[in-house]
Amino acid sequence: MKSACAKFPESRDELIEKIISGAQEIERLNEEIRLLRQVLFAPKSEKKRPFGESPQLNLFDIQEELPADGDEDEDQAEEIIVPAHTRRKKGRKPLPDNLPRIEVMHDIPAEDKICACGCELTRSGEDVSEKLEIIPAQIRVIRHIRPKYVCKSCEGVEDDGPTVKIAPSPAQIIPKGIATASLLAYILVAKFCDALPFYRQEKQFTRIGIDIPRQSMSNWAMKAAKACQDLFELLQEDVRGGPLINVDETPVQVLNEPGRSATQKSYMWMFRGGMPGKPIVIYKYYPTRSGDVPKLFLNDYQGVVQSDGYKGYDFLDNRIGILHVACWAHARRKFMDAKKGSGNKKPGSADKALAMIRPLYALEKKARADGLSPDEIYNMRQQHAKPIVAKFKRWLHKKNGVVPPKSLLGKAVAYCLNQWHRLENYIKDGNAGIDNNPAENAIRPFVLGRKNWLFSGTPDGAHASALLFSLIETAKANKLEPYSYLRYLFEKLPTTNKNNLRALLPTKLTPDNLILPDLVTGV
């Protein structure tokens, strides 16, 4: 008869190791379940919230709530003084002064203006209330009339000169089409700024009695993009002229791409750069996520490049003249996920990491509020941020190997250590940001639009979309109203010499430049 021990060939230590490993795996899966529930049902905001279920704000700062860890450094975190905020006055905002006003008088009858004593009442003031009225989109037809002139005396006489004289056709962004600059700008802003697909716009036009098929709108968008190609090339030159470029990418689906199935992922790449105060946003379509794309675009660029942790950007670490900076928002998000997945009502290690990252953002917020120059930001970071960053690094090394590597906290620690040579680089240059949020904010309009129109039909359509997104997002980044800019551009572009195209860039214009006279009234 076989011994009962034969059923359990593992040693005692192996059994203990299996039990511990199983417990860690169960806890890891529970973390993922709790995180998924947070993603599905909890508020999306990552702002600091009180521990526990009570929505009441904490009376004391989080630093005081954190438990005294055995691995806590003896040196205390440096106190960051953040300027007090100003409260906005409650109540409805006044309506803009630039809106036209129509005055409607509501007066009492003439007989009521006589007092009981027989004297006429004197006007002593007035009560004014303003209401907003809207006029739905109006469409009008502009008839271009060109009189023809002939000479009656020369009829039947052979002559080398023209028999009929007529004014030349006005230059249009789309020759021989019915779309004016204003209609084209309206349609493109609706799609690329307001995420309204062409088929929905087609229905809107139908409701007001106008037949504009979606195929026509698509063709107009392609022709407009082709007309703006030279302008786009100038933007690409200028985006590399500044001290910082933010990079990001997001998937896009293209249905009819040669050699690829309709379900294969392609990518829209985004590069945000340009001179300080004159940002430029460039979208580029590529069928691949290869690191060769940013390598080709950046070319011989020298300066700061900020990205997320995608391995396609690894080549930047070894390129001479480039300071590759990582994103602290991504690092912070890892610890936020660990906090959400922990299920602990009391603060733990993830909260401690967040508490050490928070002062770094407080410093950046104060620097923006004070309007510091890049040199001043560099000095501020060296003096105040560098010690906090060094302390956080020591804490990460102490946690590494102590927390289970497959847990959310273990993954957050590993991510920061793997990216550390890039994370700490932001303190080395005042032009760098603490995170890559400018890139994520710039690519978000494309992501929101993709949820509505889902895909591009062809690579040419994807390239055209990238160009038009670039113009609109650069205009927005320079505080230009997108419709006004595109209308101005489409009015001026057909008559602008190629050597003078730079004057039409969004970075060269102000809102005052975009005021165009009415085609009919001249006002």
Coordinates of C-alpha atoms in Angstrom, one line a residue:
M1 CA 0.0 0.0 0.0
K2 CA 1.3 3.4 -1.1
S3 CA 2.0 6.0 1.6
A4 CA -0.4 8.9 1.9
C5 CA 2.5 11.2 1.5
A6 CA 2.9 10.0 -2.1
K7 CA -0.1 12.1 -3.0
F8 CA 1.7 15.2 -1.9
P9 CA 5.3 15.0 -3.3
E10 CA 5.9 18.7 -2.6
S11 CA 7.9 19.7 0.4
R12 CA 6.6 21.8 3.2
D13 CA 8.3 24.9 1.8
E14 CA 6.9 24.3 -1.7
L15 CA 3.4 24.0 -0.3
I16 CA 3.8 27.3 1.6
E17 CA 5.2 29.0 -1.5
K18 CA 2.2 27.7 -3.5
I19 CA -0.3 29.0 -0.9
I20 CA 1.4 32.4 -0.8
S21 CA 1.5 32.5 -4.6
G22 CA -2.2 31.5 -4.8
A23 CA -3.2 34.2 -2.2
Q24 CA -1.3 36.8 -4.2
E25 CA -3.0 35.8 -7.4
I26 CA -6.4 36.0 -5.7
E27 CA -5.6 39.4 -4.4
R28 CA -4.4 40.5 -7.8
L29 CA -7.6 39.4 -9.4
N30 CA -9.7 41.1 -6.7
E31 CA -7.7 44.3 -7.4
E32 CA -8.6 44.1 -11.0
I33 CA -12.2 43.5 -10.2
R34 CA -12.3 46.5 -7.8
L35 CA -10.5 48.7 -10.4
L36 CA -13.0 47.7 -13.2
R37 CA -15.9 48.5 -10.9
Q38 CA -14.3 51.9 -10.2
V39 CA -13.9 52.5 -13.9
L40 CA -17.5 51.5 -14.6
F41 CA -19.4 53.1 -11.7
A42 CA -17.2 55.5 -9.8
P43 CA -16.6 59.2 -10.7
K44 CA -13.9 59.5 -13.3
S45 CA -12.1 62.5 -11.6
E46 CA -8.7 61.7 -10.0
K47 CA -8.9 64.7 -7.7
K48 CA -8.1 64.0 -4.0
R49 CA -11.0 62.6 -2.2
P50 CA -11.5 61.7 1.5
F51 CA -11.0 58.2 2.6
G52 CA -14.0 56.1 3.5
E53 CA -17.5 56.4 2.1
S54 CA -18.4 59.8 3.6
P55 CA -18.4 62.6 0.9
Q56 CA -17.4 65.1 3.6
L57 CA -14.0 66.8 2.9
N58 CA -11.0 66.0 5.1
L59 CA -10.4 68.4 7.9
F60 CA -6.7 67.6 7.9
D61 CA -4.2 67.4 5.0
I62 CA -3.5 63.9 3.6
Q63 CA 0.1 64.1 4.8
E64 CA -1.2 64.0 8.4
E65 CA -3.5 61.1 7.6
L66 CA -0.8 58.8 6.2
P67 CA 0.5 56.2 8.6
A68 CA 4.1 56.3 9.8
D69 CA 5.7 53.7 7.5
G70 CA 8.8 51.9 8.7
D71 CA 10.4 52.9 5.4
E72 CA 9.5 56.6 5.9
D73 CA 12.5 59.0 5.4
E74 CA 13.5 61.0 8.4
D75 CA 13.6 64.2 6.3
Q76 CA 10.2 65.8 6.1
A77 CA 8.6 66.8 2.8
E78 CA 9.2 70.4 2.0
E79 CA 6.2 72.7 2.6
I80 CA 4.8 74.1 -0.6
I81 CA 2.9 77.3 -0.3
V82 CA 0.1 77.6 -2.9
P83 CA -1.4 81.1 -3.4
A84 CA -5.0 81.4 -2.2
H85 CA -7.7 81.2 -4.9
T86 CA -10.1 83.9 -5.8
R87 CA -13.8 83.3 -5.6
R88 CA -16.0 84.1 -8.5
K89 CA -19.0 86.1 -7.9
K90 CA -22.2 84.0 -7.8
G91 CA -24.9 84.5 -10.3
R92 CA -25.4 84.5 -14.1
K93 CA -22.6 85.8 -16.3
P94 CA -23.5 89.0 -18.2
L95 CA -24.2 88.5 -21.9
P96 CA -21.4 89.5 -24.2
D97 CA -21.3 93.2 -25.2
N98 CA -20.6 92.4 -28.9
L99 CA -24.0 90.7 -29.5
P100 CA -26.5 93.0 -31.3
R101 CA -29.3 94.3 -29.1
I102 CA -32.9 94.9 -30.0
E103 CA -34.8 97.0 -27.5
V104 CA -38.5 96.2 -26.8
M105 CA -40.3 98.8 -24.7
H106 CA -42.9 97.7 -22.3
D107 CA -44.6 100.9 -21.1
I108 CA -47.8 101.6 -19.0
P109 CA -50.8 103.2 -20.7
A110 CA -50.9 107.0 -20.9
E111 CA -53.9 107.2 -18.5
D112 CA -51.9 105.3 -15.9
K113 CA -49.2 108.0 -16.0
I114 CA -51.5 110.4 -14.2
C115 CA -51.3 110.4 -10.4
A116 CA -54.4 110.3 -8.2
C117 CA -53.7 113.9 -7.3
G118 CA -53.9 114.9 -10.9
C119 CA -50.2 115.5 -11.6
E120 CA -48.3 113.8 -14.4
L121 CA -45.9 111.1 -13.3
T122 CA -42.2 111.7 -14.0
R123 CA -40.0 108.9 -15.3
S124 CA -37.4 108.1 -12.6
G125 CA -35.6 105.1 -14.1
E126 CA -36.1 101.8 -15.7
D127 CA -35.8 98.1 -15.1
V128 CA -33.8 96.2 -17.8
S129 CA -33.7 92.5 -18.3
E130 CA -31.9 90.8 -21.2
K131 CA -33.0 87.5 -22.9
L132 CA -31.2 85.5 -25.5
E133 CA -32.8 84.9 -28.9
I134 CA -31.4 82.7 -31.6
I135 CA -31.9 82.7 -35.3
P136 CA -31.5 79.2 -36.8
A137 CA -28.8 78.8 -39.5
Q138 CA -29.8 80.8 -42.6
I139 CA -28.7 79.8 -46.1
R140 CA -28.7 82.3 -48.9
V141 CA -27.7 82.1 -52.6
I142 CA -25.0 84.4 -53.9
R143 CA -25.6 85.1 -57.5
H144 CA -22.4 86.1 -59.3
I145 CA -23.5 88.2 -62.3
R146 CA -20.9 89.0 -65.0
P147 CA -22.2 91.3 -67.8
K148 CA -21.0 90.5 -71.3
Y149 CA -20.0 93.3 -73.7
V150 CA -19.8 93.2 -77.5
C151 CA -19.2 95.8 -80.2
K152 CA -22.2 96.1 -82.6
S153 CA -20.0 97.9 -85.2
C154 CA -17.6 95.0 -85.4
E155 CA -20.2 92.3 -86.0
G156 CA -19.2 90.1 -88.9
V157 CA -15.7 91.7 -89.1
E158 CA -12.7 89.4 -88.7
D159 CA -10.5 90.6 -85.9
D160 CA -7.8 89.1 -83.7
G161 CA -9.2 90.7 -80.6
P162 CA -11.9 89.1 -78.3
T163 CA -15.5 89.5 -79.6
V164 CA -17.0 89.4 -76.2
K165 CA -15.6 91.0 -73.1
I166 CA -16.5 89.7 -69.6
A167 CA -15.1 90.0 -66.1
P168 CA -13.0 87.0 -64.9
S169 CA -14.7 84.6 -62.5
P170 CA -13.9 85.3 -58.9
A171 CA -11.2 83.0 -57.4
Q172 CA -12.8 80.3 -55.3
I173 CA -11.4 77.6 -53.0
I174 CA -13.4 75.0 -55.0
P175 CA -13.8 76.3 -58.6
K176 CA -17.0 75.6 -60.4
G177 CA -18.7 74.3 -57.2
I178 CA -21.6 75.7 -55.2
A179 CA -19.7 75.8 -51.9
T180 CA -18.6 79.2 -50.8
A181 CA -15.8 79.8 -48.3
S182 CA -18.5 80.2 -45.5
L183 CA -20.4 77.0 -46.4
L184 CA -17.2 75.0 -46.6
A185 CA -15.9 76.3 -43.3
Y186 CA -19.3 75.6 -41.7
I187 CA -19.3 72.0 -42.9
L188 CA -15.7 71.3 -41.9
V189 CA -15.9 72.8 -38.5
A190 CA -19.1 70.8 -37.8
K191 CA -17.3 67.6 -38.6
F192 CA -13.7 68.2 -37.3
C193 CA -14.5 70.5 -34.4
D194 CA -18.0 69.4 -33.3
A195 CA -17.7 65.7 -34.4
L196 CA -20.8 65.8 -36.6
P197 CA -20.4 63.3 -39.4
F198 CA -21.4 64.2 -43.0
Y199 CA -24.4 62.0 -43.0
R200 CA -25.9 63.8 -40.0
Q201 CA -25.2 67.2 -41.7
E202 CA -26.9 65.9 -44.8
K203 CA -30.0 65.3 -42.7
Q204 CA -29.8 68.8 -41.2
F205 CA -29.6 70.5 -44.6
T206 CA -32.5 68.4 -45.8
R207 CA -34.6 69.7 -43.0
I208 CA -34.1 73.3 -44.2
G209 CA -34.8 72.3 -47.8
I210 CA -31.2 72.0 -49.2
D211 CA -29.9 68.9 -50.9
I212 CA -26.2 68.5 -50.1
P213 CA -25.2 64.8 -50.4
R214 CA -22.6 63.5 -48.0
Q215 CA -20.5 62.5 -51.0
S216 CA -20.3 66.1 -52.1
M217 CA -19.2 67.2 -48.6
S218 CA -16.5 64.5 -48.6
N219 CA -15.3 65.7 -52.0
W220 CA -15.2 69.3 -50.8
A221 CA -13.2 68.3 -47.8
M222 CA -10.6 66.5 -50.0
K223 CA -10.3 69.5 -52.3
A224 CA -10.0 71.9 -49.4
A225 CA -7.2 69.8 -47.9
K226 CA -5.4 69.7 -51.3
A227 CA -5.6 73.5 -51.6
C228 CA -4.1 73.8 -48.1
Q229 CA -1.2 71.4 -48.6
D230 CA 1.5 74.1 -49.0
L231 CA 0.2 75.8 -45.8
F232 CA 0.4 72.4 -44.0
E233 CA 4.0 72.0 -45.1
L234 CA 4.8 75.4 -43.5
L235 CA 3.2 74.3 -40.3
Q236 CA 5.3 71.2 -40.2
E237 CA 8.5 73.3 -40.6
D238 CA 7.5 75.6 -37.8
V239 CA 6.5 72.9 -35.3
R240 CA 10.1 71.9 -35.2
G241 CA 11.3 75.4 -34.5
G242 CA 10.4 75.5 -30.8
P243 CA 12.2 74.2 -27.7
L244 CA 9.6 71.4 -27.0
I245 CA 7.6 68.9 -28.9
N246 CA 4.9 66.7 -27.4
V247 CA 4.2 63.4 -29.1
D248 CA 1.2 61.0 -29.0
E249 CA -0.6 58.6 -31.2
T250 CA -4.0 56.9 -31.3
P251 CA -5.6 54.2 -33.4
V252 CA -7.8 54.9 -36.5
Q253 CA -9.5 52.5 -38.8
V254 CA -9.2 52.8 -42.6
L255 CA -11.5 50.6 -44.6
N256 CA -10.0 50.6 -48.1
E257 CA -6.3 50.6 -47.7
P258 CA -4.3 48.6 -50.3
G259 CA -2.7 45.4 -48.9
R260 CA -4.5 45.7 -45.5
S261 CA -7.7 44.3 -44.2
A262 CA -10.5 46.7 -43.1
T263 CA -10.1 45.6 -39.5
Q264 CA -6.3 46.3 -39.2
K265 CA -5.3 49.3 -37.0
S266 CA -3.8 52.3 -38.5
Y267 CA -2.6 55.3 -36.4
M268 CA -3.0 59.0 -36.2
W269 CA 0.1 60.6 -34.9
M270 CA 0.1 64.0 -33.2
F271 CA 3.0 66.4 -32.7
R272 CA 2.6 69.6 -30.7
G273 CA 5.4 72.2 -30.8
G274 CA 6.2 75.6 -32.1
M275 CA 7.5 78.7 -30.4
P276 CA 6.3 79.5 -26.9
G277 CA 2.9 81.3 -27.0
K278 CA 2.4 80.2 -30.6
P279 CA 1.6 76.5 -30.4
I280 CA 1.3 74.3 -33.5
V281 CA -0.6 71.0 -33.6
I282 CA 0.2 68.6 -36.4
Y283 CA -1.7 65.4 -37.2
K284 CA -0.1 62.8 -39.4
Y285 CA -1.7 59.6 -40.7
Y286 CA 0.4 56.4 -40.9
P287 CA -0.7 52.7 -41.3
T288 CA 1.9 51.8 -38.6
R289 CA 2.8 52.5 -35.0
S290 CA 6.5 51.9 -35.7
G291 CA 9.0 54.2 -34.0
D292 CA 10.2 55.1 -37.5
V293 CA 7.3 57.5 -37.7
P294 CA 8.5 60.0 -35.0
K295 CA 12.1 59.3 -36.1
L296 CA 11.2 60.5 -39.6
F297 CA 9.1 63.5 -38.5
L298 CA 11.6 64.8 -35.9
N299 CA 14.5 64.3 -38.3
D300 CA 17.3 66.6 -37.1
Y301 CA 15.3 68.3 -34.4
Q302 CA 17.2 69.5 -31.3
G303 CA 15.4 70.2 -28.0
V304 CA 13.0 68.5 -25.6
V305 CA 10.7 65.7 -26.7
Q306 CA 8.0 64.6 -24.3
S307 CA 6.1 61.3 -24.7
D308 CA 4.4 58.5 -22.8
G309 CA 6.2 55.2 -22.1
Y310 CA 5.5 53.5 -25.5
K311 CA 8.7 51.7 -26.6
G312 CA 8.5 53.3 -30.1
Y313 CA 10.0 56.4 -28.5
D314 CA 13.0 54.6 -27.0
F315 CA 15.3 55.8 -29.8
L316 CA 15.0 59.3 -28.3
D317 CA 17.1 58.3 -25.3
N318 CA 20.2 57.9 -27.5
R319 CA 19.7 60.7 -30.0
I320 CA 22.2 63.5 -29.5
G321 CA 20.7 66.9 -28.8
I322 CA 17.4 65.6 -27.6
L323 CA 16.2 65.5 -24.0
H324 CA 13.6 62.8 -23.7
V325 CA 11.1 63.5 -21.0
A326 CA 8.4 61.1 -19.7
C327 CA 5.0 61.9 -18.3
W328 CA 4.3 62.2 -14.6
A329 CA 0.5 62.0 -15.2
H330 CA 1.0 58.4 -16.5
A331 CA 3.0 57.5 -13.4
R332 CA 0.5 59.2 -11.1
R333 CA -2.4 57.3 -12.9
K334 CA -0.7 53.9 -12.1
F335 CA -0.8 54.7 -8.4
M336 CA -4.3 56.0 -8.7
D337 CA -5.4 52.7 -10.2
A338 CA -3.6 50.9 -7.4
K339 CA -5.5 53.0 -4.9
K340 CA -8.8 52.2 -6.5
G341 CA -8.1 48.5 -6.7
S342 CA -6.9 48.2 -3.2
G343 CA -10.3 48.5 -1.6
N344 CA -8.7 49.9 1.6
K345 CA -10.6 52.7 3.3
K346 CA -7.4 53.7 5.1
P347 CA -4.5 55.3 3.3
G348 CA -1.8 52.9 2.1
S349 CA 1.3 52.9 0.0
A350 CA -0.5 54.1 -3.2
D351 CA -1.8 57.1 -1.2
K352 CA 1.7 57.8 0.0
A353 CA 3.0 57.8 -3.6
L354 CA 0.2 60.2 -4.6
A355 CA 1.0 62.4 -1.7
M356 CA 4.7 62.7 -2.8
I357 CA 3.7 63.5 -6.4
R358 CA 1.1 66.1 -5.4
P359 CA 3.7 68.8 -4.3
L360 CA 5.4 68.5 -7.7
Y361 CA 2.1 69.6 -9.4
A362 CA 1.6 72.3 -6.8
L363 CA 4.9 73.8 -7.8
E364 CA 4.0 73.7 -11.5
K365 CA 0.6 75.3 -10.8
K366 CA 2.3 78.1 -8.8
A367 CA 4.9 78.6 -11.6
R368 CA 2.1 79.0 -14.2
A369 CA 0.2 81.4 -11.9
D370 CA 3.4 83.5 -11.4
G371 CA 4.2 83.5 -15.2
L372 CA 7.7 82.3 -14.7
S373 CA 10.1 82.1 -17.6
P374 CA 11.8 78.8 -18.6
D375 CA 15.0 79.8 -16.8
E376 CA 13.0 80.7 -13.6
I377 CA 11.1 77.4 -13.8
Y378 CA 14.4 75.5 -14.1
N379 CA 15.8 77.3 -11.0
M380 CA 12.5 76.6 -9.1
R381 CA 12.6 72.9 -10.0
Q382 CA 16.3 72.6 -9.0
Q383 CA 15.6 74.2 -5.6
H384 CA 12.2 72.8 -4.7
A385 CA 11.2 69.8 -7.0
K386 CA 14.6 68.1 -7.1
P387 CA 14.6 67.1 -3.4
I388 CA 11.0 65.7 -3.7
V389 CA 11.9 63.7 -6.8
A390 CA 15.0 62.3 -5.1
K391 CA 12.9 61.3 -2.1
F392 CA 10.3 59.6 -4.3
K393 CA 13.0 57.6 -6.0
R394 CA 14.3 56.3 -2.7
W395 CA 10.8 55.3 -1.7
L396 CA 10.4 53.4 -5.0
H397 CA 13.6 51.5 -4.5
K398 CA 12.5 50.5 -1.0
K399 CA 9.1 49.3 -2.3
N400 CA 10.6 47.4 -5.2
G401 CA 10.7 43.7 -4.5
V402 CA 8.6 44.2 -1.3
V403 CA 5.2 44.5 -3.0
P404 CA 4.0 41.7 -5.2
P405 CA 5.3 42.5 -8.8
K406 CA 2.0 41.5 -10.4
S407 CA -0.2 43.7 -8.1
L408 CA -1.3 47.1 -9.3
L409 CA 1.0 48.7 -6.8
G410 CA 3.9 46.5 -8.0
K411 CA 3.2 47.5 -11.6
A412 CA 3.1 51.2 -10.6
V413 CA 6.4 51.0 -8.9
A414 CA 8.0 49.0 -11.8
Y415 CA 6.7 51.5 -14.3
C416 CA 8.2 54.4 -12.5
L417 CA 11.6 52.7 -12.1
N418 CA 11.6 51.7 -15.7
Q419 CA 10.8 55.2 -16.8
W420 CA 12.8 57.0 -14.1
H421 CA 15.6 58.2 -16.4
R422 CA 12.9 60.1 -18.4
L423 CA 10.7 61.1 -15.5
E424 CA 13.5 63.0 -13.7
N425 CA 14.5 64.7 -16.9
Y426 CA 11.7 67.4 -16.6
I427 CA 13.7 69.1 -13.9
K428 CA 16.6 69.6 -16.3
D429 CA 14.9 72.0 -18.7
G430 CA 12.4 74.7 -17.9
N431 CA 10.8 74.3 -21.3
A432 CA 9.6 70.8 -20.5
G433 CA 6.3 70.2 -18.8
I434 CA 5.8 67.9 -15.9
D435 CA 3.5 65.7 -18.0
N436 CA 2.5 65.0 -21.6
N437 CA -1.1 66.4 -21.0
P438 CA -0.7 69.0 -23.8
A439 CA -0.4 66.2 -26.3
E440 CA -3.3 64.2 -24.8
N441 CA -5.5 67.3 -24.8
A442 CA -4.5 68.0 -28.4
I443 CA -5.3 64.5 -29.6
R444 CA -8.6 64.3 -27.6
P445 CA -10.7 66.1 -30.3
F446 CA -9.7 63.4 -32.8
V447 CA -10.6 60.6 -30.4
L448 CA -14.0 62.2 -29.6
G449 CA -14.7 62.6 -33.4
R450 CA -13.7 59.0 -34.0
K451 CA -16.5 57.9 -31.7
N452 CA -19.0 59.5 -34.1
W453 CA -17.6 58.9 -37.6
L454 CA -15.8 55.6 -36.6
F455 CA -13.5 55.3 -39.5
S456 CA -12.0 56.8 -42.7
G457 CA -12.9 55.3 -46.0
T458 CA -9.5 55.6 -47.7
P459 CA -5.9 56.6 -46.9
D460 CA -6.4 59.8 -48.9
G461 CA -9.4 60.6 -46.7
A462 CA -7.3 60.0 -43.6
H463 CA -4.5 62.2 -44.8
A464 CA -7.1 65.0 -45.6
S465 CA -8.6 64.6 -42.2
A466 CA -5.2 64.9 -40.6
L467 CA -4.5 68.1 -42.4
L468 CA -7.9 69.7 -41.6
F469 CA -7.6 68.6 -37.9
S470 CA -4.1 70.3 -37.9
L471 CA -5.5 73.6 -39.1
I472 CA -8.5 73.7 -36.8
E473 CA -6.6 72.5 -33.7
T474 CA -3.7 75.0 -34.3
A475 CA -6.3 77.8 -34.7
K476 CA -7.9 76.8 -31.4
A477 CA -4.6 76.6 -29.7
N478 CA -3.9 80.2 -30.8
K479 CA -7.3 81.3 -29.5
L480 CA -8.8 81.8 -32.9
E481 CA -12.5 80.8 -33.5
P482 CA -12.3 77.8 -35.9
Y483 CA -15.1 78.8 -38.2
S484 CA -13.8 82.4 -38.5
Y485 CA -10.3 81.2 -39.3
L486 CA -11.3 78.7 -41.9
R487 CA -13.7 81.1 -43.6
Y488 CA -10.9 83.8 -43.7
L489 CA -8.4 81.2 -45.0
F490 CA -10.7 79.9 -47.7
E491 CA -11.5 83.5 -48.8
K492 CA -7.9 84.6 -49.0
L493 CA -6.1 81.4 -50.1
P494 CA -7.2 81.5 -53.8
T495 CA -5.7 85.0 -54.3
T496 CA -2.6 84.7 -52.1
N497 CA 0.8 84.3 -53.7
K498 CA 2.7 81.1 -52.7
N499 CA 5.5 83.3 -51.3
N500 CA 3.0 85.0 -48.9
L501 CA 1.3 81.9 -47.6
R502 CA 2.9 82.2 -44.2
A503 CA 0.7 85.3 -43.4
L504 CA -2.3 82.9 -43.4
L505 CA -0.9 80.6 -40.7
P506 CA -3.0 80.5 -37.5
T507 CA 0.2 81.5 -35.6
K508 CA 0.4 84.8 -37.6
L509 CA -3.2 85.9 -37.1
T510 CA -5.3 87.4 -34.3
P511 CA -9.1 87.5 -34.0
D512 CA -9.2 91.0 -35.3
N513 CA -7.6 89.8 -38.6
L514 CA -10.5 87.4 -39.2
I515 CA -13.3 90.1 -39.6
L516 CA -14.4 89.9 -43.2
P517 CA -16.8 92.3 -45.0
D518 CA -20.2 90.9 -46.0
L519 CA -20.1 89.9 -49.6
V520 CA -23.4 91.6 -50.4
T521 CA -23.6 94.6 -48.1
G522 CA -19.9 95.3 -47.9
V523 CA -20.3 95.9 -44.1

